[in-house]
XYZ file of C-alpha atoms in Angstrom:
769
model
C -60.697 20.248 -18.958
C -58.906 23.578 -19.342
C -55.173 23.962 -19.921
C -52.845 24.087 -16.870
C -51.905 27.651 -15.894
C -48.497 28.529 -14.465
C -47.479 31.762 -12.774
C -44.706 33.927 -14.152
C -42.768 33.230 -10.953
C -43.016 29.467 -11.388
C -41.862 29.706 -14.984
C -38.925 31.896 -13.905
C -37.905 29.390 -11.217
C -38.059 26.492 -13.681
C -35.951 28.388 -16.197
C -33.438 29.157 -13.454
C -33.334 25.492 -12.352
C -32.983 24.010 -15.835
C -29.163 24.313 -16.050
C -28.788 22.725 -12.601
C -31.176 19.921 -13.489
C -29.251 19.343 -16.707
C -25.984 19.298 -14.778
C -27.464 16.798 -12.335
C -28.464 14.558 -15.230
C -25.006 14.935 -16.765
C -23.407 14.087 -13.421
C -25.535 10.965 -13.095
C -24.604 9.874 -16.607
C -20.907 10.335 -15.802
C -21.251 8.295 -12.624
C -23.091 5.548 -14.468
C -20.212 5.348 -16.936
C -17.753 5.112 -14.039
C -19.809 2.244 -12.637
C -19.696 0.349 -15.937
C -15.949 0.873 -16.008
C -15.507 -0.444 -12.461
C -17.560 -3.547 -13.178
C -15.520 -4.168 -16.304
C -12.128 -3.689 -14.651
C -12.663 -5.200 -11.219
C -11.612 -8.693 -10.242
C -14.372 -11.263 -10.176
C -15.238 -12.830 -6.809
C -13.294 -16.031 -6.199
C -16.280 -17.673 -4.532
C -19.932 -17.367 -5.500
C -21.229 -18.400 -2.096
C -19.893 -15.279 -0.379
C -22.063 -12.275 0.325
C -21.652 -8.527 0.740
C -24.381 -8.105 3.352
C -27.572 -9.572 4.746
C -29.641 -8.387 1.786
C -27.206 -9.059 -1.065
C -25.246 -12.013 -2.368
C -22.952 -10.029 -4.686
C -21.719 -6.493 -5.171
C -23.845 -6.247 -8.312
C -26.891 -7.290 -6.251
C -26.168 -4.459 -3.838
C -25.810 -1.996 -6.726
C -29.128 -3.095 -8.186
C -30.976 -2.983 -4.854
C -29.635 0.360 -3.649
C -29.181 2.194 -6.949
C -25.806 3.368 -5.626
C -23.394 5.045 -8.015
C -19.724 5.937 -7.632
C -18.858 9.551 -6.903
C -18.038 11.768 -9.855
C -14.282 11.351 -9.654
C -13.760 14.256 -12.003
C -15.155 16.834 -9.591
C -14.217 15.557 -6.140
C -10.777 16.545 -4.778
C -7.747 14.379 -5.399
C -5.625 13.689 -2.316
C -2.596 11.834 -3.679
C -0.804 11.713 -0.316
C -2.084 10.269 2.923
C -4.630 12.760 4.323
C -3.354 14.683 7.324
C -5.736 13.860 10.208
C -5.194 17.344 11.651
C -6.230 19.144 8.479
C -9.877 20.140 8.181
C -11.247 19.821 4.668
C -8.217 18.155 3.055
C -8.064 19.242 -0.589
C -10.179 22.348 0.101
C -9.507 25.041 2.680
C -6.821 23.042 4.472
C -7.458 24.617 7.870
C -5.402 23.040 10.652
C -6.942 21.650 13.833
C -5.708 23.818 16.706
C -8.414 23.491 19.383
C -10.146 20.605 21.111
C -13.486 21.827 19.767
C -12.109 21.514 16.226
C -10.732 18.075 17.054
C -14.097 16.855 18.317
C -15.676 18.131 15.099
C -12.969 16.343 13.101
C -13.693 13.129 15.012
C -17.371 13.315 14.130
C -16.458 13.825 10.476
C -14.180 10.771 10.576
C -16.915 8.669 12.181
C -19.402 9.622 9.477
C -16.953 8.863 6.677
C -15.802 5.562 8.225
C -19.396 4.410 8.533
C -20.171 5.545 4.992
C -17.150 3.999 3.249
C -15.667 1.284 5.462
C -17.823 -0.157 8.228
C -21.437 0.619 7.439
C -23.938 1.693 10.061
C -24.649 -0.264 13.237
C -27.159 -0.212 16.118
C -26.941 1.735 19.355
C -25.862 -0.314 22.375
C -28.626 -2.542 23.723
C -30.089 -1.678 27.135
C -31.197 -5.163 28.103
C -27.959 -7.147 28.359
C -28.166 -10.271 30.513
C -25.481 -12.828 31.211
C -25.700 -16.526 32.007
C -22.794 -18.597 33.258
C -22.928 -21.818 31.211
C -20.040 -23.509 32.983
C -17.413 -22.728 35.588
C -14.294 -24.490 36.781
C -10.908 -23.717 38.303
C -7.569 -24.985 37.061
C -4.189 -24.098 38.538
C -5.866 -21.310 40.461
C -7.402 -19.763 37.327
C -11.198 -19.425 37.128
C -12.529 -20.499 33.725
C -16.076 -19.432 32.901
C -18.147 -20.006 29.787
C -20.680 -17.199 29.557
C -23.527 -16.445 27.190
C -24.697 -12.871 26.754
C -28.217 -12.192 25.474
C -29.579 -8.858 24.292
C -31.704 -7.084 21.710
C -35.329 -7.723 20.799
C -36.613 -10.716 22.772
C -32.952 -11.346 23.687
C -32.478 -13.102 20.349
C -28.934 -11.820 19.876
C -26.200 -13.632 21.747
C -22.445 -13.564 22.268
C -20.459 -16.406 23.815
C -17.502 -15.525 26.021
C -14.814 -17.525 27.725
C -13.342 -15.622 30.653
C -10.137 -16.516 32.504
C -9.610 -14.834 35.888
C -6.228 -15.244 37.588
C -6.011 -15.858 41.341
C -6.306 -12.820 43.585
C -8.838 -10.147 44.382
C -8.126 -7.762 41.512
C -9.076 -5.471 40.032
C -7.380 -6.974 36.990
C -6.443 -5.449 33.658
C -8.201 -7.220 30.789
C -6.771 -8.796 27.656
C -9.598 -9.283 25.165
C -9.294 -11.107 21.863
C -11.211 -13.353 19.483
C -12.183 -17.023 19.811
C -9.318 -18.425 17.740
C -6.699 -16.586 19.847
C -7.280 -18.536 23.060
C -3.542 -19.217 23.307
C -2.896 -15.471 23.353
C -5.188 -15.093 26.357
C -3.307 -17.882 28.143
C -0.101 -15.851 28.038
C -1.962 -12.762 29.238
C -3.289 -14.688 32.247
C 0.254 -15.679 33.225
C 1.093 -11.970 33.150
C -1.681 -11.188 35.639
C -4.435 -10.182 33.197
C -8.005 -11.340 33.043
C -8.333 -13.028 29.657
C -11.486 -12.860 27.578
C -12.185 -14.411 24.206
C -15.408 -13.732 22.342
C -17.210 -15.551 19.531
C -16.541 -13.027 16.812
C -14.135 -14.930 14.598
C -14.176 -17.488 11.792
C -13.653 -20.299 14.303
C -16.823 -19.353 16.189
C -18.969 -16.429 15.134
C -22.138 -15.496 16.989
C -22.114 -12.054 15.393
C -23.103 -13.198 11.929
C -26.694 -13.495 13.139
C -26.688 -9.782 13.978
C -26.987 -8.944 10.286
C -30.354 -10.696 10.191
C -31.499 -9.542 13.619
C -30.754 -5.896 12.777
C -31.656 -5.724 9.054
C -32.063 -1.932 9.002
C -28.298 -1.447 9.266
C -25.819 -1.932 6.432
C -22.859 -2.997 8.565
C -20.067 -5.194 7.339
C -19.017 -8.473 8.925
C -15.949 -6.933 10.560
C -18.030 -4.137 12.055
C -20.602 -6.652 13.346
C -17.791 -8.546 15.059
C -16.461 -5.287 16.481
C -19.943 -4.441 17.787
C -19.933 -7.851 19.437
C -16.682 -6.884 21.160
C -18.515 -3.822 22.527
C -21.048 -6.154 24.132
C -18.177 -8.033 25.784
C -17.040 -4.692 27.240
C -20.599 -4.094 28.444
C -20.284 -7.310 30.427
C -16.831 -6.424 31.775
C -18.275 -3.188 33.121
C -20.600 -5.227 35.350
C -17.681 -6.952 37.113
C -16.052 -5.492 40.226
C -12.873 -7.482 39.613
C -12.202 -5.607 36.333
C -9.949 -2.544 36.238
C -12.102 -0.576 33.816
C -9.276 1.807 32.947
C -7.198 -1.076 31.594
C -9.172 -2.946 28.923
C -7.129 -4.032 25.891
C -8.180 -5.639 22.620
C -5.977 -7.320 20.075
C -6.252 -9.615 17.092
C -4.307 -10.953 14.150
C -4.986 -10.533 10.423
C -8.762 -10.058 9.911
C -9.109 -9.968 13.690
C -6.623 -7.111 13.765
C -8.882 -5.212 11.388
C -11.977 -5.728 13.534
C -10.041 -4.731 16.660
C -9.444 -1.322 15.097
C -13.152 -0.889 14.369
C -13.972 -1.943 17.925
C -11.573 0.519 19.548
C -12.464 3.362 17.184
C -16.119 3.262 18.235
C -15.746 2.420 21.930
C -13.568 4.635 24.114
C -13.861 2.125 26.980
C -11.269 0.026 25.117
C -8.150 1.787 26.362
C -5.449 -0.115 24.466
C -5.393 -1.770 21.041
C -2.828 -3.936 19.272
C -3.464 -4.773 15.635
C -1.263 -7.594 14.359
C -0.634 -8.081 10.639
C -4.006 -6.586 9.749
C -2.809 -5.654 6.275
C -5.328 -3.868 4.061
C -8.116 -2.684 6.338
C -5.584 -2.908 9.176
C -2.240 -1.112 9.325
C -1.990 -0.221 5.622
C -3.210 3.042 4.110
C -5.542 2.279 1.205
C -3.534 4.715 -0.914
C -0.543 2.392 -0.695
C -2.284 -0.914 -1.338
C -2.403 -0.975 -5.122
C -0.367 -3.460 -7.109
C 2.766 -1.296 -6.954
C 3.183 -2.314 -3.298
C 2.385 -6.059 -3.379
C -0.290 -5.570 -0.749
C -3.897 -6.664 -1.004
C -5.531 -3.943 -3.068
C -9.118 -2.895 -2.420
C -10.125 -4.788 -5.538
C -8.248 -7.939 -4.516
C -9.553 -7.869 -0.960
C -13.226 -7.282 -1.684
C -13.297 -9.821 -4.504
C -12.223 -12.520 -2.040
C -13.621 -11.280 1.267
C -16.715 -9.616 -0.099
C -18.419 -9.106 3.273
C -15.557 -7.877 5.452
C -15.936 -4.210 4.514
C -18.799 -2.092 3.235
C -19.541 -2.540 -0.504
C -19.121 1.201 -1.046
C -15.338 0.994 -0.617
C -15.200 -0.790 -3.955
C -15.993 2.517 -5.665
C -12.466 3.638 -4.781
C -10.651 0.680 -6.309
C -8.039 2.131 -8.637
C -8.987 5.627 -7.486
C -7.801 5.437 -3.912
C -6.617 9.047 -4.095
C -10.257 10.118 -4.317
C -11.057 8.757 -0.848
C -11.769 11.672 1.525
C -10.264 9.656 4.381
C -7.881 6.754 4.794
C -7.077 4.137 7.388
C -5.273 6.716 9.536
C -8.612 8.530 9.885
C -10.135 5.407 11.434
C -7.156 4.978 13.754
C -7.248 8.637 14.785
C -10.602 7.862 16.435
C -8.736 5.638 18.914
C -6.522 8.478 20.169
C -5.581 9.290 22.870
C -6.111 5.672 23.947
C -3.099 3.434 23.444
C -2.544 1.963 19.967
C 0.227 -0.240 18.605
C 0.876 -1.723 15.171
C 2.656 -5.028 14.872
C 3.566 -6.683 11.604
C 6.381 -8.287 9.655
C 8.789 -6.324 7.519
C 8.966 -9.069 4.881
C 5.525 -10.639 5.008
C 4.132 -11.031 1.504
C 0.735 -9.341 1.227
C 0.302 -8.895 4.977
C 3.236 -6.758 6.021
C 4.744 -3.662 4.459
C 6.940 -1.656 6.820
C 7.024 1.426 4.604
C 3.224 1.628 4.315
C 2.717 0.950 8.015
C 5.253 3.613 8.935
C 3.368 6.144 6.822
C 0.324 5.533 9.048
C 2.443 5.643 12.211
C 4.120 8.925 11.239
C 0.766 10.455 10.356
C -0.753 9.480 13.694
C 2.156 10.884 15.709
C 0.712 14.307 14.886
C -2.601 13.365 16.497
C -1.038 11.830 19.605
C 1.314 14.807 19.981
C -1.646 17.199 19.656
C -3.482 15.269 22.364
C -0.343 15.271 24.535
C -0.096 11.480 24.532
C 2.891 10.615 22.289
C 3.855 7.642 24.465
C 0.488 6.013 23.731
C 1.379 5.254 20.092
C 3.628 2.298 19.374
C 4.994 0.203 16.542
C 6.713 -3.180 16.489
C 7.898 -4.615 13.190
C 9.174 -8.162 13.413
C 10.704 -10.366 10.741
C 9.170 -13.564 9.420
C 5.962 -14.581 7.729
C 2.288 -14.006 8.563
C 2.007 -16.029 11.768
C 3.125 -14.764 15.181
C 4.960 -16.694 17.886
C 5.234 -16.588 21.666
C 8.088 -14.070 21.522
C 5.745 -11.659 19.740
C 2.940 -12.175 22.255
C 5.261 -11.618 25.212
C 6.307 -8.353 23.557
C 2.626 -7.404 23.197
C 2.220 -7.926 26.924
C 5.345 -5.856 27.608
C 3.837 -2.960 25.683
C 0.488 -3.294 27.464
C 2.245 -3.371 30.825
C 4.000 -0.133 29.864
C 0.743 1.503 28.803
C -1.081 0.405 31.927
C 1.743 1.508 34.254
C 2.420 -2.015 35.457
C 6.054 -2.285 34.347
C 8.754 0.011 33.070
C 10.193 -2.006 30.212
C 12.392 -0.207 27.672
C 10.581 0.255 24.350
C 11.910 1.433 20.997
C 9.499 2.399 18.224
C 12.069 1.452 15.605
C 11.407 2.562 12.035
C 12.961 0.969 8.961
C 12.181 4.003 6.772
C 12.931 6.874 9.131
C 13.319 9.494 6.405
C 11.918 12.945 5.780
C 13.014 15.629 3.347
C 13.411 18.175 6.133
C 15.518 15.750 8.146
C 17.708 15.081 5.105
C 18.201 18.800 4.450
C 19.331 19.329 8.031
C 21.673 16.343 8.086
C 23.168 16.937 4.643
C 23.405 20.731 4.944
C 22.548 20.978 1.259
C 21.036 24.096 -0.276
C 20.665 25.253 -3.871
C 20.098 28.649 -5.455
C 17.033 28.174 -7.668
C 17.876 31.293 -9.656
C 20.766 29.343 -11.169
C 18.328 26.871 -12.680
C 16.613 28.384 -15.733
C 12.944 27.805 -16.445
C 12.539 24.811 -18.749
C 9.966 24.129 -21.438
C 7.190 21.748 -20.481
C 5.887 21.346 -24.018
C 8.435 19.399 -26.040
C 11.407 17.103 -25.647
C 14.276 19.520 -25.960
C 16.568 17.290 -28.020
C 17.857 18.230 -31.443
C 18.524 15.363 -33.835
C 21.359 17.237 -35.514
C 23.397 17.273 -32.296
C 21.792 14.370 -30.442
C 24.960 13.163 -28.738
C 25.675 16.628 -27.308
C 22.155 16.999 -25.959
C 22.191 13.505 -24.507
C 25.489 14.184 -22.769
C 23.992 17.286 -21.147
C 21.004 15.212 -19.986
C 23.393 12.692 -18.445
C 25.233 15.436 -16.584
C 22.031 16.946 -15.169
C 20.684 13.524 -14.239
C 23.938 12.539 -12.540
C 23.809 15.739 -10.451
C 20.217 15.065 -9.461
C 21.110 11.551 -8.284
C 23.712 12.954 -5.926
C 27.425 12.525 -5.358
C 28.318 8.886 -5.767
C 31.289 8.005 -3.547
C 34.335 6.547 -5.232
C 34.223 2.755 -5.346
C 35.870 -0.261 -6.905
C 34.466 -2.111 -9.918
C 33.422 -5.700 -9.353
C 35.623 -8.570 -10.405
C 34.634 -10.883 -13.220
C 32.347 -13.726 -12.190
C 34.118 -17.047 -12.269
C 31.293 -19.353 -11.153
C 27.599 -19.236 -10.317
C 26.453 -20.679 -7.018
C 23.492 -22.478 -5.502
C 24.194 -20.631 -2.255
C 21.338 -18.362 -1.174
C 21.469 -15.331 1.074
C 20.110 -16.331 4.497
C 17.312 -13.733 4.628
C 16.478 -14.307 0.979
C 16.172 -18.052 1.562
C 12.860 -17.793 3.454
C 11.260 -15.240 1.150
C 8.718 -16.067 -1.606
C 11.053 -16.212 -4.591
C 10.042 -17.171 -8.143
C 10.061 -20.822 -9.141
C 10.742 -21.872 -12.715
C 9.482 -24.825 -14.724
C 11.610 -24.638 -17.843
C 14.974 -23.551 -16.575
C 17.275 -23.275 -13.600
C 18.252 -20.669 -11.072
C 21.784 -20.031 -9.926
C 22.997 -17.149 -7.800
C 25.561 -14.459 -8.299
C 26.853 -14.257 -4.750
C 28.994 -11.539 -3.165
C 31.883 -14.000 -3.323
C 31.416 -14.086 -7.089
C 31.239 -10.292 -7.189
C 28.256 -8.299 -8.449
C 28.635 -4.693 -7.432
C 28.928 -3.838 -3.741
C 28.568 -7.328 -2.255
C 25.190 -8.038 -3.829
C 23.231 -11.206 -4.343
C 21.469 -11.738 -7.636
C 19.448 -14.630 -9.055
C 20.012 -15.641 -12.660
C 17.224 -17.712 -14.206
C 18.282 -19.293 -17.488
C 16.589 -21.606 -19.993
C 17.645 -25.244 -20.156
C 17.237 -28.029 -22.691
C 15.752 -31.486 -22.061
C 19.059 -32.630 -20.580
C 19.032 -29.769 -18.084
C 21.907 -27.971 -19.796
C 21.930 -24.265 -20.566
C 20.018 -23.510 -23.748
C 22.017 -21.064 -25.856
C 21.638 -19.624 -29.330
C 23.613 -20.363 -32.458
C 26.418 -18.112 -31.232
C 26.693 -20.095 -28.000
C 25.167 -17.282 -25.956
C 21.752 -16.219 -24.665
C 20.024 -12.841 -24.337
C 19.086 -11.659 -20.862
C 16.631 -9.294 -19.213
C 17.496 -7.570 -15.944
C 14.063 -7.225 -14.388
C 13.744 -4.705 -11.556
C 10.968 -5.087 -9.000
C 8.247 -2.713 -7.811
C 7.759 -1.045 -4.395
C 7.564 -4.366 -2.573
C 8.882 -5.413 0.815
C 9.504 -8.908 -0.540
C 11.616 -7.709 -3.451
C 11.602 -9.988 -6.491
C 8.892 -12.329 -5.303
C 6.767 -15.177 -6.605
C 4.491 -12.763 -8.487
C 7.152 -12.863 -11.217
C 6.648 -16.600 -11.856
C 4.632 -16.154 -15.056
C 6.894 -13.455 -16.493
C 10.121 -15.362 -15.841
C 8.753 -18.668 -17.090
C 7.413 -16.938 -20.202
C 10.809 -15.414 -20.958
C 12.646 -18.676 -20.360
C 10.305 -20.359 -22.833
C 11.536 -17.859 -25.441
C 15.186 -18.555 -24.653
C 15.698 -15.327 -22.686
C 17.475 -15.449 -19.323
C 16.367 -13.227 -16.440
C 18.482 -11.604 -13.737
C 16.782 -10.081 -10.728
C 17.823 -8.939 -7.271
C 16.577 -6.904 -4.328
C 17.065 -3.169 -4.588
C 18.217 -1.240 -1.553
C 15.446 -0.746 0.992
C 13.441 -3.742 -0.211
C 13.362 -7.510 0.219
C 16.482 -8.817 1.915
C 17.941 -5.283 1.901
C 15.382 -3.396 3.997
C 17.798 -2.905 6.900
C 20.558 -1.750 4.551
C 18.443 1.196 3.502
C 17.470 2.455 6.968
C 20.588 4.562 7.635
C 21.455 5.246 4.006
C 21.307 9.037 4.239
C 23.263 9.106 7.492
C 25.962 7.139 5.710
C 25.769 8.895 2.339
C 24.100 12.287 2.929
C 24.967 13.663 -0.518
C 24.108 10.601 -2.574
C 20.580 9.230 -3.162
C 18.856 5.882 -2.882
C 17.937 6.144 -6.553
C 21.606 6.792 -7.304
C 22.534 3.625 -5.424
C 19.824 1.662 -7.243
C 21.183 2.842 -10.585
C 24.754 2.030 -9.565
C 23.672 -1.484 -8.607
C 21.822 -1.939 -11.908
C 24.903 -0.876 -13.865
C 26.967 -3.313 -11.804
C 24.502 -6.044 -12.802
C 25.219 -5.253 -16.452
C 28.963 -5.576 -15.800
C 28.416 -8.876 -13.975
C 26.459 -10.337 -16.876
C 29.077 -9.229 -19.379
C 31.655 -11.340 -17.575
C 29.665 -14.558 -18.142
C 30.738 -16.363 -21.288
C 27.240 -17.669 -22.101
C 25.553 -14.233 -22.059
C 25.182 -12.265 -25.291
C 26.668 -8.901 -24.292
C 24.909 -7.179 -27.182
C 21.527 -8.299 -25.908
C 21.384 -7.236 -22.271
C 17.967 -5.635 -21.755
C 16.410 -3.993 -18.726
C 12.746 -4.131 -17.727
C 10.625 -3.151 -14.767
C 7.249 -2.195 -13.392
C 6.521 0.858 -11.190
C 9.688 1.557 -9.152
C 11.596 -1.004 -11.190
C 10.546 0.686 -14.403
C 11.708 4.065 -13.101
C 15.075 2.690 -11.996
C 15.460 0.891 -15.317
C 14.650 4.052 -17.256
C 17.203 6.167 -15.408
C 19.797 3.403 -15.602
C 19.365 2.942 -19.351
C 19.621 6.718 -19.852
C 23.080 6.629 -18.262
C 24.342 3.197 -19.335
C 24.907 2.772 -23.093
C 25.663 -0.952 -22.765
C 21.973 -1.635 -22.168
C 20.542 -2.870 -25.469
C 16.943 -1.854 -24.858
C 14.328 -1.146 -22.255
C 10.793 -2.395 -21.473
C 8.821 -0.690 -18.717
C 5.313 -0.344 -17.312
C 3.771 2.419 -15.166
C 7.185 3.934 -14.674
C 6.887 7.707 -14.983
C 4.903 10.889 -15.254
C 6.452 14.211 -16.312
C 7.259 16.267 -13.222
C 7.518 19.848 -14.461
C 3.819 20.097 -15.302
C 2.446 17.492 -12.889
C -1.035 18.305 -11.602
C -2.215 18.203 -8.021
C -3.906 14.884 -8.809
C -0.586 13.024 -8.607
C 2.300 12.883 -6.170
C 4.674 14.553 -8.627
C 8.248 15.248 -7.632
C 7.439 14.849 -3.924
C 7.015 11.119 -4.523
C 10.783 11.032 -5.058
C 11.952 13.717 -2.623
C 9.473 13.463 0.257
C 7.461 10.236 0.130
C 9.919 7.485 -0.812
C 13.144 9.413 -0.264
C 14.606 8.302 -3.576
C 15.954 11.612 -4.965
C 16.132 14.231 -2.179
C 17.534 17.020 -4.379
C 14.269 17.104 -6.318
C 12.652 18.493 -3.166
C 14.345 21.859 -3.664
C 12.159 22.337 -6.758
C 8.857 21.866 -4.914
C 6.734 24.793 -6.113
C 9.308 25.585 -8.801
C 8.889 22.442 -10.868
C 9.540 24.274 -14.137
C 13.157 24.705 -13.021
C 13.865 20.971 -12.682
C 17.027 20.554 -14.780
C 16.065 17.181 -16.232
C 12.679 15.497 -16.434
C 11.376 12.166 -17.698
C 10.775 13.382 -21.283
C 14.514 14.085 -21.648
C 15.448 10.901 -19.793
C 13.365 8.934 -22.291
C 15.057 10.784 -25.135
C 18.389 9.510 -23.851
C 17.324 5.954 -24.676
C 17.142 6.795 -28.401
C 17.883 5.218 -30.802
C 17.801 1.991 -28.776
C 14.655 -0.198 -28.646
C 12.129 1.011 -26.092
C 8.761 -0.340 -24.949
C 6.517 1.847 -22.763
C 3.258 0.654 -21.200
C 1.322 3.490 -19.576
C -2.189 2.497 -18.406
C -4.752 5.159 -19.180
C -6.223 5.072 -15.662
C -2.928 5.063 -13.762
C -3.719 7.347 -10.817
C -0.017 8.032 -10.294
C 0.424 9.619 -13.722
C -0.986 12.621 -15.589
C -2.039 10.689 -18.638
C -2.340 13.693 -20.957
C 1.233 14.663 -20.127
C 2.345 11.088 -20.753
C 0.601 11.169 -24.141
C 2.362 14.411 -25.101
C 5.700 12.985 -24.021
C 5.247 9.806 -26.021
C 4.083 11.680 -29.122
C 7.235 13.813 -28.974
C 9.327 10.701 -28.435
C 7.760 9.019 -31.465
C 8.732 12.018 -33.591
C 12.302 11.825 -32.312
C 12.567 8.107 -33.126
C 11.069 8.697 -36.568
C 13.554 11.476 -37.302
C 16.326 9.095 -36.328
C 14.909 6.527 -38.752
C 14.193 3.953 -36.035
C 10.480 4.479 -35.460
C 9.883 0.734 -35.564
C 11.886 0.050 -32.365
C 9.671 2.268 -30.208
C 6.460 0.670 -28.944
C 3.946 2.471 -26.783
C 0.847 0.822 -25.361
C -1.797 2.573 -23.282
C -4.380 0.021 -22.143
C -7.630 1.255 -20.598
C -6.701 -0.035 -17.161
C -5.612 0.967 -13.676
C -2.024 0.735 -12.489
C -1.582 -3.029 -12.721
C 1.164 -5.128 -14.273
C -1.383 -7.486 -15.727
C -0.800 -10.882 -17.297
C -1.705 -9.309 -20.647
C 0.981 -6.648 -20.159
C 3.534 -9.284 -19.233
C 2.725 -11.255 -22.369
C 3.117 -8.108 -24.463
C 6.497 -7.453 -22.855
C 7.614 -11.033 -23.555
C 6.454 -10.750 -27.159
C 8.290 -7.446 -27.664
C 11.527 -8.769 -26.166
C 11.352 -11.864 -28.342
C 11.125 -9.584 -31.382
C 14.118 -7.515 -30.280
C 16.439 -10.430 -29.550
C 15.567 -11.944 -32.931
C 16.985 -8.922 -34.786
């Protein structure tokens, strides 16, 4: 055989392609490394009998079968804030939707991305639907029918319905929900609706067979149930007694999630209410990591492996890399009516701030489509379950949407803040030219005149926090109380095994009429366990961005500290836990102050309160916190010299040189509304008068522990490294290098059990000195 001969042109093409082929190989290698990292860091499934789809028992099975790899996170755009549904190509050209043709194109893009990341693909509607009435009876004038739908190849697929038709000729509006919500349908019937429940729920699920009957589709369980709801609508469209312009769907928890899928892909559903749907429901995925006490992607898919498409797991810990979010799914429902209902203090299932981010985002879509009245929100109090008062309110809203009644309705928001609104109400304005450009390279503190530099940092920080109104200091605490704040009493608070909890009540004076819970170690007789000096050290631990404030997630940390003889004081910060309502009108009441300023004032008042207790060691009052709590603790310790030391996790990223991968200063000025004055420096970050590197320097020479996870998507890790290296040099120059500890675990933004143990260990070392 002769040698192969290649043309000059072929050789030229191959030489031209070589770099691209090499890049493709490099990209694949990077993605394979990301996959290994995800498998290493993700939570393990809580049950081995769950599945991720018809073909696969586990996520790893799906990976092996499909060969799927995560995206190359390093090259795809970062979208740290909730994507604007009216922006085309978020993170790229950022062209705004201005025409209906553009909107229709945007809708198609959302559908493709939802199917790819969240729901999976699903079949076209069947054309051979047939219905059989299995039973029929009448009770109190209401017709009750049990119906079986059959469709698909050889009519193997089925869906069981129970239909309740009120007396009269109709046509009737329809209230459609899942099998386990039969009681909901009963109330709807009393309000003159036809009720329909379908077997697409845990209690009775005919849709699970669809995965086997349609094996060429990679749909998730929730999407299969939603597709079943579409078949129920098919049946409704065959009935003359149905008002086809008034078909509503609703569901609670996982059923709220599937209701959104159903309405997003079937415009015949003209009204949707999702109730406490949580992650995959009313929450944006970007605000479901551990900082918010919601069910993260990782947590959800490790326990409910089949609810959503396996591909969503690629975005666990890197939610800001998702090209869409839950508001993109919900935008597909517009301009049909849509309402969110949830609890403001429901642990894991309700987060008013996160839900309101979705609501605010979608108002743009409904305004664009000239249907603002079609978007609603109702945030109740209480736990996960709903009651009859909630269901009657659902019916009120549906009656409004369907033009049946003219009830008053208020889309009340607990976090009705925007930077632009604050600027208008406060009338504040600053001249940026009066703020010199600052260095972003080093901590600008000179050891030879440390006190002078630190005083200047305090002044700049105090200005940034706003103008604190004059107030009275708290009185000394005379007694601790077992009395609990009413709202706090039904929230998931920590429980201790080796100590007791007593409360600092407003009557005992801690700051501006605040409640606080003091957990303290006890001996075998149940008496307070104090040191040789008759006193005990204490940690003020400040909570994260959580609607339940200091909740039961702190059990392990508090019990671990009590075991080391360290007391713990914790309380709800303004805008969270039992103080959500207190924060709603904060900037109308104090337009020139800031929520962060109030949080710091409260933390300093907590220090004063502890100092007045005769069993607390005033020289060993420490502050700790994770996420928001860490940030508040850091700023408080920078201003309050009585704090003996500080331990924090995932608490900061430098703002002056923050990249577009993180929220940066707008997290404080625009997103959470914590420090509005920072918003004036948007685009001029190098003029911020004081940044976290200097704030950290103000802790010196006191003991400081910093935990900054390497994969924290809210922080520019390289900038954090530079800051901590500079801080180490400062501590070394001051001769106290041993009291600064910095840990950077290869992990996402989680306050893990390992981190908590490290914090306990470090505090034990400090109080022993």
